[in-house]
């Protein structure tokens, strides 16, 4: 099998290219950093794979070029959504995405914010500097209700942490069905 021809389509490809070259030294890499340049890059480089990140919004996204005759067989979307691609010919293109890759990290980030504001970290720091201990400020997450709009990968990771913190977890999803770590699921 010949080395894969991979086109990186992102507004900041240098770091991605360096990491990919290290991980897959046999691959032929080409970078494209704008929506406007993608049709020419596809026609010139003729990649097997395009790693694409929607970096300038959906308006003007070069969907037609990516899924056209010069497009690759495989489009690897660097985010969770593929809505910017619209419909594609499933027998002609493989489209994958990165749904769930950062779910645990995002859940921790969410709970970092919850704890920061619930515990009033700036106030605690001020009290500490003043050598004061105000027990009336001690708030907690246990027993509170957590509403999660969308129980995808990230929503489910947040639900697991909510459960671990002793919260009542309510979530929404298009097709409601019982889920692990979620007390109530609604449409």
Tab-separated table of N, CA and C in Angstrom, residues 49-132:
chain	number	residue	atom	x	y	z
A	49	UNK	N	-7.132	11.557	1.963
A	49	UNK	CA	-7.808	11.945	3.201
A	49	UNK	C	-7.705	13.454	3.367
A	50	UNK	N	-8.804	14.077	3.786
A	50	UNK	CA	-8.757	15.476	4.200
A	50	UNK	C	-9.182	15.533	5.660
A	51	UNK	N	-8.300	16.081	6.484
A	51	UNK	CA	-8.645	16.373	7.874
A	51	UNK	C	-9.124	17.813	7.862
A	52	UNK	N	-10.416	17.995	8.097
A	52	UNK	CA	-11.023	19.316	7.940
A	52	UNK	C	-11.606	19.814	9.252
A	53	UNK	N	-11.328	21.079	9.542
A	53	UNK	CA	-11.909	21.748	10.696
A	53	UNK	C	-12.642	22.972	10.174
A	54	UNK	N	-13.883	23.121	10.580
A	54	UNK	CA	-14.658	24.316	10.187
A	54	UNK	C	-14.166	25.456	11.077
A	55	UNK	N	-13.280	26.288	10.551
A	55	UNK	CA	-12.616	27.297	11.372
A	55	UNK	C	-13.125	28.706	11.126
A	56	UNK	N	-13.918	28.930	10.105
A	56	UNK	CA	-14.430	30.276	9.823
A	56	UNK	C	-15.948	30.252	9.678
A	57	UNK	N	-16.599	29.365	10.409
A	57	UNK	CA	-18.050	29.273	10.350
A	57	UNK	C	-18.526	28.475	9.150
A	58	UNK	N	-19.836	28.329	9.047
A	58	UNK	CA	-20.418	27.538	7.962
A	58	UNK	C	-20.560	28.343	6.677
A	59	UNK	N	-20.767	29.661	6.805
A	59	UNK	CA	-20.926	30.493	5.610
A	59	UNK	C	-19.627	30.469	4.810
A	60	UNK	N	-19.743	30.110	3.558
A	60	UNK	CA	-18.574	30.051	2.688
A	60	UNK	C	-17.766	28.768	2.801
A	61	UNK	N	-18.225	27.819	3.630
A	61	UNK	CA	-17.477	26.571	3.750
A	61	UNK	C	-17.437	25.882	2.383
A	62	UNK	N	-16.270	25.414	1.941
A	62	UNK	CA	-16.119	24.860	0.592
A	62	UNK	C	-16.628	23.428	0.453
A	63	UNK	N	-17.875	23.211	0.823
A	63	UNK	CA	-18.488	21.889	0.793
A	63	UNK	C	-18.448	21.275	-0.596
A	64	UNK	N	-18.832	22.053	-1.609
A	64	UNK	CA	-18.896	21.525	-2.976
A	64	UNK	C	-17.526	21.031	-3.437
A	65	UNK	N	-16.471	21.747	-3.102
A	65	UNK	CA	-15.124	21.318	-3.501
A	65	UNK	C	-14.724	20.055	-2.746
A	66	UNK	N	-15.005	20.027	-1.466
A	66	UNK	CA	-14.611	18.888	-0.636
A	66	UNK	C	-15.308	17.606	-1.070
A	67	UNK	N	-16.576	17.704	-1.435
A	67	UNK	CA	-17.342	16.520	-1.819
A	67	UNK	C	-17.474	16.369	-3.337
A	68	UNK	N	-16.742	17.194	-4.071
A	68	UNK	CA	-16.784	17.145	-5.535
A	68	UNK	C	-15.824	16.123	-6.114
A	69	UNK	N	-15.618	16.168	-7.431
A	69	UNK	CA	-14.799	15.151	-8.109
A	69	UNK	C	-13.327	15.143	-7.695
A	70	UNK	N	-12.796	16.275	-7.226
A	70	UNK	CA	-11.406	16.317	-6.784
A	70	UNK	C	-11.265	16.021	-5.289
A	71	UNK	N	-12.398	15.767	-4.640
A	71	UNK	CA	-12.384	15.515	-3.200
A	71	UNK	C	-11.814	14.157	-2.869
A	72	UNK	N	-11.520	13.957	-1.603
A	72	UNK	CA	-10.932	12.696	-1.160
A	72	UNK	C	-11.982	11.605	-0.992
A	73	UNK	N	-11.544	10.420	-0.711
A	73	UNK	CA	-12.461	9.325	-0.379
A	73	UNK	C	-12.902	9.432	1.085
A	74	UNK	N	-12.034	10.023	1.940
A	74	UNK	CA	-12.300	10.104	3.372
A	74	UNK	C	-12.161	11.543	3.847
A	75	UNK	N	-13.201	12.052	4.490
A	75	UNK	CA	-13.168	13.364	5.130
A	75	UNK	C	-13.215	13.112	6.634
A	76	UNK	N	-12.147	13.469	7.324
A	76	UNK	CA	-12.063	13.326	8.771
A	76	UNK	C	-12.323	14.704	9.376
A	77	UNK	N	-13.496	14.886	9.954
A	77	UNK	CA	-13.882	16.176	10.522
A	77	UNK	C	-13.264	16.288	11.915
A	78	UNK	N	-12.583	17.390	12.151
A	78	UNK	CA	-11.885	17.587	13.414
A	78	UNK	C	-12.764	18.037	14.561
A	79	UNK	N	-14.053	18.110	14.373
A	79	UNK	CA	-14.987	18.466	15.436
A	79	UNK	C	-16.074	17.415	15.538
A	80	UNK	N	-17.072	17.697	16.353
A	80	UNK	CA	-18.145	16.725	16.559
A	80	UNK	C	-19.191	16.776	15.448
A	81	UNK	N	-19.494	17.953	14.954
A	81	UNK	CA	-20.583	18.095	13.989
A	81	UNK	C	-20.156	17.891	12.552
A	82	UNK	N	-21.116	17.420	11.749
A	82	UNK	CA	-20.891	17.287	10.306
A	82	UNK	C	-21.970	18.031	9.524
A	83	UNK	N	-22.766	18.851	10.219
A	83	UNK	CA	-23.879	19.549	9.574
A	83	UNK	C	-23.414	20.481	8.460
A	84	UNK	N	-22.214	21.025	8.538
A	84	UNK	CA	-21.703	21.922	7.506
A	84	UNK	C	-21.432	21.185	6.194
A	85	UNK	N	-21.382	19.861	6.245
A	85	UNK	CA	-21.188	19.082	5.022
A	85	UNK	C	-22.508	18.788	4.319
A	86	UNK	N	-23.618	18.929	5.035
A	86	UNK	CA	-24.903	18.579	4.449
A	86	UNK	C	-24.951	17.079	4.183
A	87	UNK	N	-25.670	16.696	3.162
A	87	UNK	CA	-25.750	15.277	2.782
A	87	UNK	C	-24.592	14.942	1.851
A	88	UNK	N	-24.092	13.730	1.936
A	88	UNK	CA	-23.041	13.269	1.037
A	88	UNK	C	-23.367	11.865	0.577
A	89	UNK	N	-22.729	11.454	-0.506
A	89	UNK	CA	-22.935	10.118	-1.055
A	89	UNK	C	-22.160	9.118	-0.202
A	90	UNK	N	-22.875	8.382	0.633
A	90	UNK	CA	-22.218	7.487	1.584
A	90	UNK	C	-21.433	6.364	0.900
A	91	UNK	N	-21.807	6.004	-0.306
A	91	UNK	CA	-21.055	4.960	-1.005
A	91	UNK	C	-19.782	5.518	-1.635
A	92	UNK	N	-19.671	6.832	-1.753
A	92	UNK	CA	-18.509	7.454	-2.377
A	92	UNK	C	-17.526	8.054	-1.368
A	93	UNK	N	-18.035	8.477	-0.221
A	93	UNK	CA	-17.211	9.155	0.786
A	93	UNK	C	-17.373	8.512	2.155
A	94	UNK	N	-16.280	8.439	2.861
A	94	UNK	CA	-16.316	8.096	4.276
A	94	UNK	C	-16.180	9.414	5.022
A	95	UNK	N	-17.083	9.675	5.935
A	95	UNK	CA	-16.988	10.874	6.767
A	95	UNK	C	-16.963	10.418	8.216
A	96	UNK	N	-15.931	10.837	8.932
A	96	UNK	CA	-15.823	10.551	10.352
A	96	UNK	C	-15.706	11.876	11.093
A	97	UNK	N	-15.989	11.838	12.397
A	97	UNK	CA	-15.841	13.048	13.193
A	97	UNK	C	-15.168	12.714	14.515
A	98	UNK	N	-14.992	13.723	15.315
A	98	UNK	CA	-14.279	13.554	16.600
A	98	UNK	C	-15.216	13.643	17.787
A	99	UNK	N	-16.473	13.271	17.590
A	99	UNK	CA	-17.451	13.349	18.682
A	99	UNK	C	-16.955	12.554	19.879
A	100	UNK	N	-16.978	13.181	21.023
A	100	UNK	CA	-16.624	12.512	22.261
A	100	UNK	C	-15.160	12.546	22.628
A	101	UNK	N	-14.296	12.958	21.728
A	101	UNK	CA	-12.861	12.943	22.001
A	101	UNK	C	-12.515	13.797	23.218
A	102	UNK	N	-13.158	14.930	23.364
A	102	UNK	CA	-12.840	15.834	24.478
A	102	UNK	C	-13.934	15.848	25.545
A	103	UNK	N	-14.836	14.870	25.535
A	103	UNK	CA	-15.991	14.889	26.439
A	103	UNK	C	-15.580	14.933	27.905
A	104	UNK	N	-14.652	14.083	28.318
A	104	UNK	CA	-14.243	14.049	29.726
A	104	UNK	C	-13.578	15.359	30.128
A	105	UNK	N	-12.731	15.883	29.257
A	105	UNK	CA	-12.062	17.145	29.553
A	105	UNK	C	-13.076	18.286	29.669
A	106	UNK	N	-14.050	18.315	28.753
A	106	UNK	CA	-15.067	19.369	28.801
A	106	UNK	C	-15.910	19.249	30.064
A	107	UNK	N	-16.232	18.027	30.482
A	107	UNK	CA	-17.001	17.828	31.714
A	107	UNK	C	-16.225	18.368	32.909
A	108	UNK	N	-14.921	18.108	32.951
A	108	UNK	CA	-14.099	18.626	34.038
A	108	UNK	C	-14.057	20.156	34.007
A	109	UNK	N	-13.995	20.712	32.819
A	109	UNK	CA	-13.998	22.178	32.668
A	109	UNK	C	-15.313	22.753	33.208
A	110	UNK	N	-16.438	22.120	32.852
A	110	UNK	CA	-17.751	22.552	33.335
A	110	UNK	C	-17.786	22.511	34.863
A	111	UNK	N	-17.322	21.406	35.444
A	111	UNK	CA	-17.352	21.301	36.902
A	111	UNK	C	-16.333	22.219	37.565
A	112	UNK	N	-15.256	22.525	36.873
A	112	UNK	CA	-14.329	23.528	37.385
A	112	UNK	C	-15.044	24.865	37.550
A	113	UNK	N	-15.861	25.223	36.538
A	113	UNK	CA	-16.651	26.457	36.626
A	113	UNK	C	-17.689	26.382	37.731
A	114	UNK	N	-18.395	25.248	37.820
A	114	UNK	CA	-19.390	25.078	38.884
A	114	UNK	C	-18.747	25.289	40.256
A	115	UNK	N	-17.624	24.628	40.487
A	115	UNK	CA	-16.969	24.719	41.783
A	115	UNK	C	-16.430	26.124	42.047
A	116	UNK	N	-15.877	26.733	41.036
A	116	UNK	CA	-15.337	28.087	41.178
A	116	UNK	C	-16.411	29.050	41.668
A	117	UNK	N	-17.574	29.003	41.011
A	117	UNK	CA	-18.625	29.954	41.363
A	117	UNK	C	-19.438	29.520	42.583
A	118	UNK	N	-19.684	28.219	42.720
A	118	UNK	CA	-20.449	27.743	43.879
A	118	UNK	C	-19.680	27.982	45.174
A	119	UNK	N	-18.397	27.727	45.152
A	119	UNK	CA	-17.582	27.908	46.351
A	119	UNK	C	-17.096	29.353	46.512
A	120	UNK	N	-17.363	30.202	45.509
A	120	UNK	CA	-16.893	31.594	45.531
A	120	UNK	C	-15.384	31.633	45.784
A	121	UNK	N	-14.654	31.031	44.874
A	121	UNK	CA	-13.209	30.929	45.025
A	121	UNK	C	-12.553	32.296	45.213
A	122	UNK	N	-12.924	33.340	44.443
A	122	UNK	CA	-12.295	34.645	44.714
A	122	UNK	C	-12.572	35.131	46.150
A	123	UNK	N	-13.806	34.920	46.636
A	123	UNK	CA	-14.134	35.312	48.007
A	123	UNK	C	-13.337	34.511	49.021
A	124	UNK	N	-13.188	33.202	48.775
A	124	UNK	CA	-12.388	32.363	49.672
A	124	UNK	C	-10.928	32.825	49.698
A	125	UNK	N	-10.414	33.206	48.529
A	125	UNK	CA	-9.037	33.694	48.473
A	125	UNK	C	-8.896	34.997	49.268
A	126	UNK	N	-9.893	35.868	49.142
A	126	UNK	CA	-9.862	37.123	49.917
A	126	UNK	C	-9.934	36.829	51.409
A	127	UNK	N	-10.826	35.901	51.789
A	127	UNK	CA	-10.932	35.529	53.204
A	127	UNK	C	-9.628	34.936	53.712
A	128	UNK	N	-9.012	34.105	52.895
A	128	UNK	CA	-7.752	33.487	53.293
A	128	UNK	C	-6.688	34.561	53.519
A	129	UNK	N	-6.613	35.519	52.592
A	129	UNK	CA	-5.638	36.603	52.732
A	129	UNK	C	-5.910	37.421	53.994
A	130	UNK	N	-7.198	37.558	54.364
A	130	UNK	CA	-7.576	38.313	55.562
A	130	UNK	C	-7.548	37.444	56.814
A	131	UNK	N	-7.181	36.155	56.629
A	131	UNK	CA	-7.156	35.187	57.742
A	131	UNK	C	-8.529	35.080	58.411
A	132	UNK	N	-9.570	35.056	57.565
A	132	UNK	CA	-10.952	34.947	58.058
A	132	UNK	C	-11.535	33.619	57.616
